[in-house]
Amino acid sequence: MGVDSVHTEISDIRETLDVNFIGSFALTKALIPLIAKNGGRIANITVPSEISPYWHPLAYVASKAAQNAMMGVMAIENSVEIFSVHPGPTTTDLNGNMALPGFHDIDTVGRKFAELINDGQNHQGEFIELYPIVKED
């Protein structure tokens, strides 16, 4: 599962924030004029800020929470359509190819994401879960 939060290196948190938050902010900020000019939309791939009992590395979760807040604020302030999408539990190298109940493969998630972004609906400011996390009783 990785390092517990108390043993997380500050450098790991900074590096992850640089990629998932600062990087997303810089790219989104730079592209908004072009996207507005061409009638595009921004679909941010993220995870819920709610902590998962299965996989919860502090640096990653904190960076995605910051990214979610950023996208929410940008959706309020911009006419460009901005929304966030959580693919749901997906089996990838990032989580050690975890395949628990409710997990989907990348191809399945990709198809559902393509359907969403091409559905012709306005999702301004929404947080959409393609496959919600299965909660065990």
PDB file of C-alpha atoms in Angstrom:
ATOM      1  CA  MET A   1       0.000   0.000   0.000  1.00  0.00           C
ATOM      2  CA  GLY A   2       2.975   2.326   0.356  1.00  0.00           C
ATOM      3  CA  VAL A   3       4.216   4.672   3.029  1.00  0.00           C
ATOM      4  CA  ASP A   4       1.804   5.761   5.766  1.00  0.00           C
ATOM      5  CA  SER A   5       1.108   9.494   6.072  1.00  0.00           C
ATOM      6  CA  VAL A   6       3.397  10.084   9.050  1.00  0.00           C
ATOM      7  CA  HIS A   7       6.337   8.774   7.051  1.00  0.00           C
ATOM      8  CA  THR A   8       5.500  10.629   3.830  1.00  0.00           C
ATOM      9  CA  GLU A   9       8.385  12.821   2.752  1.00  0.00           C
ATOM     10  CA  ILE A  10       7.585  16.514   2.314  1.00  0.00           C
ATOM     11  CA  SER A  11       9.420  16.359  -1.001  1.00  0.00           C
ATOM     12  CA  ASP A  12       6.919  13.702  -2.192  1.00  0.00           C
ATOM     13  CA  ILE A  13       4.023  15.983  -1.276  1.00  0.00           C
ATOM     14  CA  ARG A  14       5.608  18.957  -3.072  1.00  0.00           C
ATOM     15  CA  GLU A  15       6.361  16.923  -6.192  1.00  0.00           C
ATOM     16  CA  THR A  16       2.847  15.484  -6.339  1.00  0.00           C
ATOM     17  CA  LEU A  17       1.269  18.913  -5.775  1.00  0.00           C
ATOM     18  CA  ASP A  18       3.501  20.291  -8.543  1.00  0.00           C
ATOM     19  CA  VAL A  19       2.128  17.751 -11.016  1.00  0.00           C
ATOM     20  CA  ASN A  20      -1.529  17.353 -10.011  1.00  0.00           C
ATOM     21  CA  PHE A  21      -2.292  20.869  -8.772  1.00  0.00           C
ATOM     22  CA  ILE A  22       0.253  23.421  -9.997  1.00  0.00           C
ATOM     23  CA  GLY A  23       0.670  21.667 -13.362  1.00  0.00           C
ATOM     24  CA  SER A  24      -3.082  21.373 -13.899  1.00  0.00           C
ATOM     25  CA  PHE A  25      -3.563  25.007 -12.911  1.00  0.00           C
ATOM     26  CA  ALA A  26      -0.838  26.274 -15.241  1.00  0.00           C
ATOM     27  CA  LEU A  27      -2.090  24.220 -18.185  1.00  0.00           C
ATOM     28  CA  THR A  28      -5.746  25.118 -17.614  1.00  0.00           C
ATOM     29  CA  LYS A  29      -4.911  28.807 -17.195  1.00  0.00           C
ATOM     30  CA  ALA A  30      -2.862  28.805 -20.394  1.00  0.00           C
ATOM     31  CA  LEU A  31      -5.512  26.977 -22.441  1.00  0.00           C
ATOM     32  CA  ILE A  32      -8.696  28.739 -21.295  1.00  0.00           C
ATOM     33  CA  PRO A  33      -8.444  31.517 -23.945  1.00  0.00           C
ATOM     34  CA  LEU A  34      -7.948  28.970 -26.747  1.00  0.00           C
ATOM     35  CA  ILE A  35     -10.684  26.688 -25.414  1.00  0.00           C
ATOM     36  CA  ALA A  36     -13.093  29.650 -25.085  1.00  0.00           C
ATOM     37  CA  LYS A  37     -12.315  30.809 -28.625  1.00  0.00           C
ATOM     38  CA  ASN A  38     -13.040  27.345 -30.035  1.00  0.00           C
ATOM     39  CA  GLY A  39     -16.067  26.463 -27.903  1.00  0.00           C
ATOM     40  CA  GLY A  40     -14.254  23.650 -26.117  1.00  0.00           C
ATOM     41  CA  ARG A  41     -14.650  22.317 -22.625  1.00  0.00           C
ATOM     42  CA  ILE A  42     -12.373  21.129 -19.838  1.00  0.00           C
ATOM     43  CA  ALA A  43     -12.932  17.686 -18.322  1.00  0.00           C
ATOM     44  CA  ASN A  44     -10.607  17.194 -15.362  1.00  0.00           C
ATOM     45  CA  ILE A  45      -9.801  13.575 -14.418  1.00  0.00           C
ATOM     46  CA  THR A  46      -9.677  13.287 -10.653  1.00  0.00           C
ATOM     47  CA  VAL A  47     -10.718  11.330  -7.567  1.00  0.00           C
ATOM     48  CA  PRO A  48     -13.178  12.251  -4.810  1.00  0.00           C
ATOM     49  CA  SER A  49     -11.826  14.183  -1.849  1.00  0.00           C
ATOM     50  CA  GLU A  50     -13.442  11.526   0.356  1.00  0.00           C
ATOM     51  CA  ILE A  51     -10.768   9.127   1.553  1.00  0.00           C
ATOM     52  CA  SER A  52     -10.845   5.561   0.214  1.00  0.00           C
ATOM     53  CA  PRO A  53     -10.017   2.778   2.667  1.00  0.00           C
ATOM     54  CA  TYR A  54      -8.397   0.820  -0.182  1.00  0.00           C
ATOM     55  CA  TRP A  55      -5.857   3.247  -1.587  1.00  0.00           C
ATOM     56  CA  HIS A  56      -5.046   6.590  -0.005  1.00  0.00           C
ATOM     57  CA  PRO A  57      -1.480   7.876  -0.372  1.00  0.00           C
ATOM     58  CA  LEU A  58      -1.441  11.265   1.362  1.00  0.00           C
ATOM     59  CA  ALA A  59       0.425  13.206  -1.330  1.00  0.00           C
ATOM     60  CA  TYR A  60      -1.860  11.968  -4.111  1.00  0.00           C
ATOM     61  CA  VAL A  61      -5.125  12.458  -2.209  1.00  0.00           C
ATOM     62  CA  ALA A  62      -4.115  15.957  -1.016  1.00  0.00           C
ATOM     63  CA  SER A  63      -3.083  17.002  -4.532  1.00  0.00           C
ATOM     64  CA  LYS A  64      -6.379  15.800  -5.997  1.00  0.00           C
ATOM     65  CA  ALA A  65      -8.389  17.590  -3.262  1.00  0.00           C
ATOM     66  CA  ALA A  66      -6.589  20.819  -4.196  1.00  0.00           C
ATOM     67  CA  GLN A  67      -7.231  20.131  -7.882  1.00  0.00           C
ATOM     68  CA  ASN A  68     -10.955  19.547  -7.190  1.00  0.00           C
ATOM     69  CA  ALA A  69     -11.206  22.865  -5.341  1.00  0.00           C
ATOM     70  CA  MET A  70      -9.409  24.652  -8.194  1.00  0.00           C
ATOM     71  CA  MET A  71     -11.744  23.223 -10.841  1.00  0.00           C
ATOM     72  CA  GLY A  72     -14.816  24.131  -8.770  1.00  0.00           C
ATOM     73  CA  VAL A  73     -13.672  27.730  -8.414  1.00  0.00           C
ATOM     74  CA  MET A  74     -12.728  27.981 -12.097  1.00  0.00           C
ATOM     75  CA  ALA A  75     -16.154  26.613 -13.099  1.00  0.00           C
ATOM     76  CA  ILE A  76     -17.847  29.411 -11.127  1.00  0.00           C
ATOM     77  CA  GLU A  77     -15.592  32.127 -12.546  1.00  0.00           C
ATOM     78  CA  ASN A  78     -15.409  31.139 -16.237  1.00  0.00           C
ATOM     79  CA  SER A  79     -17.822  30.830 -19.121  1.00  0.00           C
ATOM     80  CA  VAL A  80     -15.736  27.927 -20.441  1.00  0.00           C
ATOM     81  CA  GLU A  81     -17.393  24.663 -19.451  1.00  0.00           C
ATOM     82  CA  ILE A  82     -15.289  23.054 -16.723  1.00  0.00           C
ATOM     83  CA  PHE A  83     -16.175  19.867 -14.882  1.00  0.00           C
ATOM     84  CA  SER A  84     -14.458  17.023 -13.059  1.00  0.00           C
ATOM     85  CA  VAL A  85     -14.721  13.314 -13.756  1.00  0.00           C
ATOM     86  CA  HIS A  86     -13.851  10.501 -11.405  1.00  0.00           C
ATOM     87  CA  PRO A  87     -13.431   7.341 -13.455  1.00  0.00           C
ATOM     88  CA  GLY A  88     -14.120   5.181 -10.424  1.00  0.00           C
ATOM     89  CA  PRO A  89     -11.996   2.291  -9.276  1.00  0.00           C
ATOM     90  CA  THR A  90      -9.769   1.490 -12.232  1.00  0.00           C
ATOM     91  CA  THR A  91      -7.135  -1.219 -12.470  1.00  0.00           C
ATOM     92  CA  THR A  92      -3.857   0.513 -13.387  1.00  0.00           C
ATOM     93  CA  ASP A  93      -0.140   0.334 -12.677  1.00  0.00           C
ATOM     94  CA  LEU A  94      -0.606   3.279 -10.258  1.00  0.00           C
ATOM     95  CA  ASN A  95      -2.519   1.071  -7.801  1.00  0.00           C
ATOM     96  CA  GLY A  96      -0.513  -2.099  -8.430  1.00  0.00           C
ATOM     97  CA  ASN A  97      -3.185  -3.404 -10.847  1.00  0.00           C
ATOM     98  CA  MET A  98      -5.623  -3.737  -7.969  1.00  0.00           C
ATOM     99  CA  ALA A  99      -8.761  -5.592  -9.084  1.00  0.00           C
ATOM    100  CA  LEU A 100     -11.279  -5.550  -6.254  1.00  0.00           C
ATOM    101  CA  PRO A 101     -15.087  -5.687  -6.617  1.00  0.00           C
ATOM    102  CA  GLY A 102     -16.312  -2.687  -8.609  1.00  0.00           C
ATOM    103  CA  PHE A 103     -12.984  -2.072 -10.395  1.00  0.00           C
ATOM    104  CA  HIS A 104     -12.947  -1.590 -14.170  1.00  0.00           C
ATOM    105  CA  ASP A 105     -10.253  -1.897 -16.801  1.00  0.00           C
ATOM    106  CA  ILE A 106      -8.874   1.113 -18.670  1.00  0.00           C
ATOM    107  CA  ASP A 107     -10.697   0.307 -21.937  1.00  0.00           C
ATOM    108  CA  THR A 108     -14.090   0.177 -20.200  1.00  0.00           C
ATOM    109  CA  VAL A 109     -13.457   3.452 -18.391  1.00  0.00           C
ATOM    110  CA  GLY A 110     -12.172   5.075 -21.595  1.00  0.00           C
ATOM    111  CA  ARG A 111     -15.320   4.157 -23.513  1.00  0.00           C
ATOM    112  CA  LYS A 112     -17.597   5.509 -20.774  1.00  0.00           C
ATOM    113  CA  PHE A 113     -15.519   8.719 -20.532  1.00  0.00           C
ATOM    114  CA  ALA A 114     -15.764   9.211 -24.316  1.00  0.00           C
ATOM    115  CA  GLU A 115     -19.569   8.808 -24.108  1.00  0.00           C
ATOM    116  CA  LEU A 116     -19.711  11.426 -21.343  1.00  0.00           C
ATOM    117  CA  ILE A 117     -17.636  14.082 -23.055  1.00  0.00           C
ATOM    118  CA  ASN A 118     -19.595  13.610 -26.279  1.00  0.00           C
ATOM    119  CA  ASP A 119     -23.083  13.532 -24.712  1.00  0.00           C
ATOM    120  CA  GLY A 120     -23.975  17.093 -25.802  1.00  0.00           C
ATOM    121  CA  GLN A 121     -24.979  18.102 -22.266  1.00  0.00           C
ATOM    122  CA  ASN A 122     -23.607  20.993 -20.215  1.00  0.00           C
ATOM    123  CA  HIS A 123     -21.824  19.723 -17.093  1.00  0.00           C
ATOM    124  CA  GLN A 124     -20.518  23.084 -15.829  1.00  0.00           C
ATOM    125  CA  GLY A 125     -19.079  22.687 -12.321  1.00  0.00           C
ATOM    126  CA  GLU A 126     -20.203  19.075 -11.917  1.00  0.00           C
ATOM    127  CA  PHE A 127     -18.253  16.267 -10.255  1.00  0.00           C
ATOM    128  CA  ILE A 128     -19.265  13.173 -12.200  1.00  0.00           C
ATOM    129  CA  GLU A 129     -18.472   9.636 -11.097  1.00  0.00           C
ATOM    130  CA  LEU A 130     -18.375   7.222 -14.032  1.00  0.00           C
ATOM    131  CA  TYR A 131     -18.303   4.199 -11.745  1.00  0.00           C
ATOM    132  CA  PRO A 132     -18.931   5.096  -8.087  1.00  0.00           C
ATOM    133  CA  ILE A 133     -16.827   3.311  -5.504  1.00  0.00           C
ATOM    134  CA  VAL A 134     -18.558   0.216  -4.158  1.00  0.00           C
ATOM    135  CA  LYS A 135     -19.138   0.606  -0.429  1.00  0.00           C
ATOM    136  CA  GLU A 136     -18.965  -2.586   1.557  1.00  0.00           C
ATOM    137  CA  ASP A 137     -21.316  -3.102   4.519  1.00  0.00           C
TER     138      ASP A 137
END
